[in-house]
Coordinates of C-alpha atoms in Angstrom, one line a residue:
X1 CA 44.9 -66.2 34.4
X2 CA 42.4 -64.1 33.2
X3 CA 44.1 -60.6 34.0
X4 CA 47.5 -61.2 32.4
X5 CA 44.8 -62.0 29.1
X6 CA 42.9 -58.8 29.7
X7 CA 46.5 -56.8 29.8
X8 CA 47.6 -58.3 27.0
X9 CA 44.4 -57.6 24.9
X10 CA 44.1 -54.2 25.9
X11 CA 47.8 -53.5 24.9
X12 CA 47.3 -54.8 21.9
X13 CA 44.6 -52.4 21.0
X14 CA 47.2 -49.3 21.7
X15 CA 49.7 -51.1 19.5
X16 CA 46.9 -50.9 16.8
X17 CA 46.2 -47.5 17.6
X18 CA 49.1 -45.5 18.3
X19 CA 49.9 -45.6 14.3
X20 CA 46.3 -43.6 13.9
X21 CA 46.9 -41.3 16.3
X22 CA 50.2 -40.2 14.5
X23 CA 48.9 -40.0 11.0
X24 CA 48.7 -36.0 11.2
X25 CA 52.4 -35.9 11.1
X26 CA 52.4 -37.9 7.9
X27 CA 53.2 -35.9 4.5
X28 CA 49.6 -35.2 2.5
X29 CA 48.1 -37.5 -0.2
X30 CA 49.0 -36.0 -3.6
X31 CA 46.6 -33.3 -5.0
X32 CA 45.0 -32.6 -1.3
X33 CA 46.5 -29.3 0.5
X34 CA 48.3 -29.8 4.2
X35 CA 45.7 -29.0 6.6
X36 CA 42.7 -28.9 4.4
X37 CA 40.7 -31.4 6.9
X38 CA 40.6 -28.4 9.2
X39 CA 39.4 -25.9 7.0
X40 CA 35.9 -25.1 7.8
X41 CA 32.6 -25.6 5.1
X42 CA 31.1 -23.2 3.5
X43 CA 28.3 -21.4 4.8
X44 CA 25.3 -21.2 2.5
X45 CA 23.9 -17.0 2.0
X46 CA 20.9 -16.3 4.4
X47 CA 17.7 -16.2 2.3
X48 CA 16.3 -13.1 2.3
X49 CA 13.2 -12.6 4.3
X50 CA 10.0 -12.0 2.0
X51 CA 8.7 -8.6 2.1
X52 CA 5.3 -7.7 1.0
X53 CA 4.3 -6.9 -2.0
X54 CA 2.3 -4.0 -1.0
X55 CA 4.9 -2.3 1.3
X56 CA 8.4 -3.8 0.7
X57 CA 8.7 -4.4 4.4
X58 CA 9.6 -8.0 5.6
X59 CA 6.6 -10.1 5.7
X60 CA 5.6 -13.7 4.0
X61 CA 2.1 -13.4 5.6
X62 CA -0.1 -12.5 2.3
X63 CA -3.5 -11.8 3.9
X64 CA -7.1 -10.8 2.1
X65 CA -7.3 -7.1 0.7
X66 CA -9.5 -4.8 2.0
X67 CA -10.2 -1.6 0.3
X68 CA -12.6 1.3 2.1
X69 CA -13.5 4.4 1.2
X70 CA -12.7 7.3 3.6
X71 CA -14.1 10.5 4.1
X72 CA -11.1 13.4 3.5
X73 CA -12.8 16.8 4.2
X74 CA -12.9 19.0 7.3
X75 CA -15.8 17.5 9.2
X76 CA -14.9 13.7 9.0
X77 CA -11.2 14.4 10.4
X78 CA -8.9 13.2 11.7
X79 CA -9.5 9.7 10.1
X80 CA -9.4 6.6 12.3
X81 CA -7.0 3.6 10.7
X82 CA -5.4 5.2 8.2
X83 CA -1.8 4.8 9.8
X84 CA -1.9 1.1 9.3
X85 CA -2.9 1.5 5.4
X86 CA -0.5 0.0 3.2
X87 CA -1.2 1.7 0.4
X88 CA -3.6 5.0 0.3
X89 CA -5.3 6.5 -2.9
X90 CA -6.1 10.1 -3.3
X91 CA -9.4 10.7 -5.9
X92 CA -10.9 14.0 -6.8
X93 CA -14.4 14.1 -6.3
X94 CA -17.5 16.4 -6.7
X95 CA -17.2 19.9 -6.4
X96 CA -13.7 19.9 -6.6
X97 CA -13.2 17.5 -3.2
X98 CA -11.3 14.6 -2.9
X99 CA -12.2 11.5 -0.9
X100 CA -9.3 8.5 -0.2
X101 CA -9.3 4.9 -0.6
X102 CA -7.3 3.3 1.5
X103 CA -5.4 -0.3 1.1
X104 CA -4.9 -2.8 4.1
X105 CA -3.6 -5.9 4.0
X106 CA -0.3 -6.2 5.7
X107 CA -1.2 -4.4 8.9
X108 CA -5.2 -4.2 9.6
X109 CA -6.6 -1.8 12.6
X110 CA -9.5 -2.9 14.6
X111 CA -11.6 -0.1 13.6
X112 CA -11.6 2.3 10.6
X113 CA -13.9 5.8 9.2
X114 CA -15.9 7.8 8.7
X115 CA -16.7 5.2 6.1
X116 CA -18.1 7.6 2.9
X117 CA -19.9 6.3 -0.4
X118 CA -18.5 5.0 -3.4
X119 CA -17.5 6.2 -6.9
X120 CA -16.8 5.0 -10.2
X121 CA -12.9 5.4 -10.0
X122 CA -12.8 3.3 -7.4
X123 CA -14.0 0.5 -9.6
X124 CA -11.2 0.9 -12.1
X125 CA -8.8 0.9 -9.1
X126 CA -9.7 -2.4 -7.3
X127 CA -9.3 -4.9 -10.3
X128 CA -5.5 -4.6 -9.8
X129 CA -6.2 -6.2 -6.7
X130 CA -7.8 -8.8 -7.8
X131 CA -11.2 -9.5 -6.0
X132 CA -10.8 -7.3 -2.6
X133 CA -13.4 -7.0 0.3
X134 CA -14.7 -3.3 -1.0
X135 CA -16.2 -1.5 2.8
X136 CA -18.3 2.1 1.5
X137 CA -21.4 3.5 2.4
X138 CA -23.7 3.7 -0.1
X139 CA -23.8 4.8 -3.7
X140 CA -25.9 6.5 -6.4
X141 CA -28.5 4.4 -7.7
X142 CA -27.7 4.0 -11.3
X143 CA -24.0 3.0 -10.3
X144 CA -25.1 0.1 -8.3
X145 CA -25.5 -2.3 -11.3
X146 CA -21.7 -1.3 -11.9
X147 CA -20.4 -2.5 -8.4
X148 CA -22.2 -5.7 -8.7
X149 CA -20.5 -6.2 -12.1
X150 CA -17.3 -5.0 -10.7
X151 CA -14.0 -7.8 -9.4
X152 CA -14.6 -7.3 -5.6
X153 CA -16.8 -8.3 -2.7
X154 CA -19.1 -5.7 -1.5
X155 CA -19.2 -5.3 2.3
X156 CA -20.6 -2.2 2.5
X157 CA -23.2 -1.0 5.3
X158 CA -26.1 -2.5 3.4
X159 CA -24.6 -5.9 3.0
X160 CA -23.0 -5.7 5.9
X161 CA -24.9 -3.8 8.5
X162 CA -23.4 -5.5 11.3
X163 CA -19.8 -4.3 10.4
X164 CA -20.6 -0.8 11.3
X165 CA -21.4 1.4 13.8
X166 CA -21.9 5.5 14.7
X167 CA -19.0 6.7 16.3
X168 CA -19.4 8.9 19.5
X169 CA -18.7 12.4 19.3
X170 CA -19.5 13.0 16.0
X171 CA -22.2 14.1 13.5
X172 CA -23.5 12.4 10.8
X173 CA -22.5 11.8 7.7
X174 CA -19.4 11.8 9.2
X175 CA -19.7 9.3 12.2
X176 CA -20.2 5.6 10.4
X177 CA -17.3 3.7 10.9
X178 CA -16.8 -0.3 10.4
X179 CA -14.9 -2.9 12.7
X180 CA -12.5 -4.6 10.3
X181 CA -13.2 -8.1 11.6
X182 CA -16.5 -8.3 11.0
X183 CA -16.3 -6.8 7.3
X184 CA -13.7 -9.6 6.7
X185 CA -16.2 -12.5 7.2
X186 CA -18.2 -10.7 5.2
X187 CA -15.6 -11.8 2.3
X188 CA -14.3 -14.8 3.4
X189 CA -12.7 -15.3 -0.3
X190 CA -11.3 -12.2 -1.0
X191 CA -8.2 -11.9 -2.7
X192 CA -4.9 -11.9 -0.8
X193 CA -2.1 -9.8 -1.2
X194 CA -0.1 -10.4 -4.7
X195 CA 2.4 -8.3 -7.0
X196 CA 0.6 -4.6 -8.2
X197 CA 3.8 -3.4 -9.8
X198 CA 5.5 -1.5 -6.9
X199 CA 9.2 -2.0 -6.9
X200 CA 11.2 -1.3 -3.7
X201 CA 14.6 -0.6 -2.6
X202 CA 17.5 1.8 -3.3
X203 CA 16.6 5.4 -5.0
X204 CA 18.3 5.5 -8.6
X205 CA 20.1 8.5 -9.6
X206 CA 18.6 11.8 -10.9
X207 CA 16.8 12.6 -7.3
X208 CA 16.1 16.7 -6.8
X209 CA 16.1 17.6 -3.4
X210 CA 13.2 19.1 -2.4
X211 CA 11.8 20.2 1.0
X212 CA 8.3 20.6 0.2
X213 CA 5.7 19.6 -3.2
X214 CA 2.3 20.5 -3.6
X215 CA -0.5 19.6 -5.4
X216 CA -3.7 21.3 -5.7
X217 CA -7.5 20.5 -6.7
X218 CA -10.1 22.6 -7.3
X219 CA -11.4 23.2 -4.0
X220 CA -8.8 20.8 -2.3
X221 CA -4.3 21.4 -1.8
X222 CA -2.0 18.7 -0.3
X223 CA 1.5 20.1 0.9
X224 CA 3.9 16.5 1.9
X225 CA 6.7 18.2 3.6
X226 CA 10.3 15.7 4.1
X227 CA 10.9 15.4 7.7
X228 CA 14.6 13.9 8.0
X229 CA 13.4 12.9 12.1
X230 CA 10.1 11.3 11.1
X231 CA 12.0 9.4 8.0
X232 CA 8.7 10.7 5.8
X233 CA 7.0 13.0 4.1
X234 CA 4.4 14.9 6.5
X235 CA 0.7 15.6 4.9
X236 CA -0.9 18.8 5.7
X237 CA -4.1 19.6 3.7
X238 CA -5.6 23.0 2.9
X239 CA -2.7 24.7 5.1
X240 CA -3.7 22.1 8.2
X241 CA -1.5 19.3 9.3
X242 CA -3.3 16.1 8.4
X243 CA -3.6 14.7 11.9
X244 CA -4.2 10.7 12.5
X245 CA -7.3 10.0 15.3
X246 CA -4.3 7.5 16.6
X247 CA -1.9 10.7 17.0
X248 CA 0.4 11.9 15.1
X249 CA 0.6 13.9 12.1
X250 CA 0.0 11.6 8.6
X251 CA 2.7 10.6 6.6
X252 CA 4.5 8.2 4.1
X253 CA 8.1 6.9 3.2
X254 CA 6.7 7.4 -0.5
X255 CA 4.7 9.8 -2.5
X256 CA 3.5 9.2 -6.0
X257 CA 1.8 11.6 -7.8
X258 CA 0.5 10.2 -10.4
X259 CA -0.5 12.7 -13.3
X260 CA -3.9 10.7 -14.6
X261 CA -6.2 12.1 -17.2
X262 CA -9.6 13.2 -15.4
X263 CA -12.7 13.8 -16.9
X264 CA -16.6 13.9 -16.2
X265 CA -18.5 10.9 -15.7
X266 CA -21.4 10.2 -16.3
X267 CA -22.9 10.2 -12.9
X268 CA -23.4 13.7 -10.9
X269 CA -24.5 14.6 -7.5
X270 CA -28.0 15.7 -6.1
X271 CA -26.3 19.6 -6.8
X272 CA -25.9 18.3 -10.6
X273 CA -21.9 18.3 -9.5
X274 CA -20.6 15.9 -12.0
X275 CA -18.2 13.0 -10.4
X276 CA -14.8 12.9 -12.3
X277 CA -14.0 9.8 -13.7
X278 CA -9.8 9.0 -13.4
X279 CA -8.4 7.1 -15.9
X280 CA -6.1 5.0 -13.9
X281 CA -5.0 2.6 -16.6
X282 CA -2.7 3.7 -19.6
X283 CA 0.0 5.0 -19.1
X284 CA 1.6 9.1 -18.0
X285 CA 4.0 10.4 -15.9
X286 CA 4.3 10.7 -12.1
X287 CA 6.4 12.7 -9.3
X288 CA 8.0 9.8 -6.6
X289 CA 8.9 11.5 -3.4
X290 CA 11.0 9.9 -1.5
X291 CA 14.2 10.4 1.2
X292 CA 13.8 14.1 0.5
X293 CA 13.9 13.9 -3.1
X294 CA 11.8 14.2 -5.9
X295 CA 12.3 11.7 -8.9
X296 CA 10.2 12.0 -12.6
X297 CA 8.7 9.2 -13.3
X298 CA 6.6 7.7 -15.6
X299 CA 3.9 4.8 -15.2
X300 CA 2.1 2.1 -16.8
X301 CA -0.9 -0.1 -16.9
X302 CA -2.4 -1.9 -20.1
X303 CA -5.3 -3.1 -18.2
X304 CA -7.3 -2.9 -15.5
X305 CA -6.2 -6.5 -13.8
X306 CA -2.3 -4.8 -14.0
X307 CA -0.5 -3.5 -11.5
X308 CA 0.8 -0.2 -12.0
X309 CA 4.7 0.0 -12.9
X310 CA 6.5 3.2 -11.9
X311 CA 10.2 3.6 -13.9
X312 CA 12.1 6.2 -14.4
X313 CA 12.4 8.3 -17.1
X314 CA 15.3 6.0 -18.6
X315 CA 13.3 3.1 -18.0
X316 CA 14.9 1.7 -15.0
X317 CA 12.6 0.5 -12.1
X318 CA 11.2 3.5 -9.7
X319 CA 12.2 2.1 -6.6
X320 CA 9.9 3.1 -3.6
X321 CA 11.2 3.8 0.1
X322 CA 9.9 0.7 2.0
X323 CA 6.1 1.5 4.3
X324 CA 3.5 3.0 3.9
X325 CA 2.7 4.5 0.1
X326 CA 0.3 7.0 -1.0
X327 CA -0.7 7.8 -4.7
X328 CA -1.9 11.0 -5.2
X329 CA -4.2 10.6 -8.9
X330 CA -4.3 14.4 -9.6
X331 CA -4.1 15.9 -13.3
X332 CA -2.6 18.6 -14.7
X333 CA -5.5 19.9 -15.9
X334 CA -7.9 19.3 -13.0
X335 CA -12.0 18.7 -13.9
X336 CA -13.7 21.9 -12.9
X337 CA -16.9 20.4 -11.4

């Protein structure tokens, strides 16, 4: 008895199902399209990944901000760690010289130098930053009540003697260098990465194609020369190529020069060489090199805690190339030491 049931029970589930299975043949409820059950959902837009602020590249990691101070003449080259700088700053110093500070936060090399004393530019620099770890060796006496005043962690060799070391092979001044790590935990708090004004992304219109640019200092000339294979612009100084300690020939995506007004300060060397002060904040205009071109610009800054804004000279954003930028603070009237 109990099959003939099951039979029955299980033929009376097709009976209730076979309608179900035909309703795709039926005509389509008013207002709803034929065939719109198969049509497939719309696919939300990709976010786009963060890039950093610094750089433009994709990134969401904002690390701290550590500013140094690099030797840039003859006898401390080639420079160790500049490569992985995100941003690097070109200063006019005594006699005519010019010294860098470079900008890592995105990408940070184990080791960096010849690590060379401070100035008061760099102190109207850094607030942009926020409050960065600041890595330098030394400074002149009366300027040291203006660091401690100033929006940054010092780290330097005499606060933080066991960040640094002499470098084999070379001769001092010119042989301090500092392991990155260790002058980090020195500033445990230091500002991370954040927005200093830099706009990236597609060149506007008005470009001049340009092969070469120079700019010259008293006793110092830079020459960025495009190179289409290298996707930069290549550094040579005083008529040398501008050679990494890494390898490789210096370079950027982007060059700013950034046409600053420069004057004497009132601090001066043991030579009574007077340091020039740069007026970073205000505002001027600037030459953007980039993709072979050569854009007018102008820039701004109110104040110190600003970022610096680049537009053109119809006030559209100055888009940068995305990597590695320098900004070249030179003046068109140059301080003769």
């Amino acid at each position: 008895m109990r099959v003939p049931r099951m039979i029955a029970v299980a033929l009376a589930g097709v009976a209730i199902l076979a309608p179900a299975a035909c309703s795709s043949d039926d005509p389509a409820a008013p207002g709803s399209p034929a065939g719109a059950a198969d049509e497939p959902s719309a696919v939300p837009a990709p976010t786009p990944e963060p890039t950093h602020p610094f750089t433009g590249l994709p990134g969401a990691a904002r690390k701290p901000v550590l500013a140094v101070k690099i030797e840039n003449t003859s006898a401390g080259k080639p420079q160790l760690g500049l490569k992985s700088a995100d941003v690097v700053y070109v200063e006019q110093v005594e006699a005519g010289l010019t010294r860098l500070m470079a900008i890592f936060s995105s990408k940070i090399p184990a080791k960096i130098g010849p690590v060379r004393s401070a100035r008061i530019s760099d102190l109207h620099i850094v607030p942009q930053f926020g409050r960065p770890a600041f890595a330098y060796s030394g400074a002149q006496t009366k300027m040291l009540p203006f660091i401690a005043e100033a929006p940054l962690f010092d780290v330097s060799d005499s606060r933080e003697p066991g960040a640094y070391f002499r470098q084999p092979g070379r001769f001092a001044p010119y042989n301090l260098f500092a392991n990155t790590r260790r002058l980090l935990a020195g500033a445990p708090k230091a500002t991370k990465a954040r927005d200093i004004g830099f706009t990236f992304g597609d060149p506007p219109e008005g470009g001049v194609p340009r092969k070469t640019y120079s700019v010259r200092y008293p006793a110092a000339r830079f020459t960025f020369g495009w190179s289409e294979t290298a996707g930069k612009w290549l550094i040579w100084q005083d008529g040398k190529k501008d050679m990494a300690a890494e390898g490789g020939q210096l370079g950027a995506p982007t060059i700013v020069v950034q046409y600053t007004k420069t004057e004497r300060s009132q601090f001066h060397d043991k030579n009574q060489s007077y340091t020039p002060l740069v007026h970073s904040t205000g505002k001027g205009r600037a030459i953007v090199l980039r993709d072979g071109q050569a854009f007018k610009a102008r820039w701004s800054r109110p104040k110190e805690k600003d970022g610096t804004v680049f537009t053109t000279e119809a006030g559209e954003a100055m888009n940068f190339a995305p990597g590695q930028v320098w900004v070249v603070l030179a003046s068109a009237k140059p301080v003769i030491p």
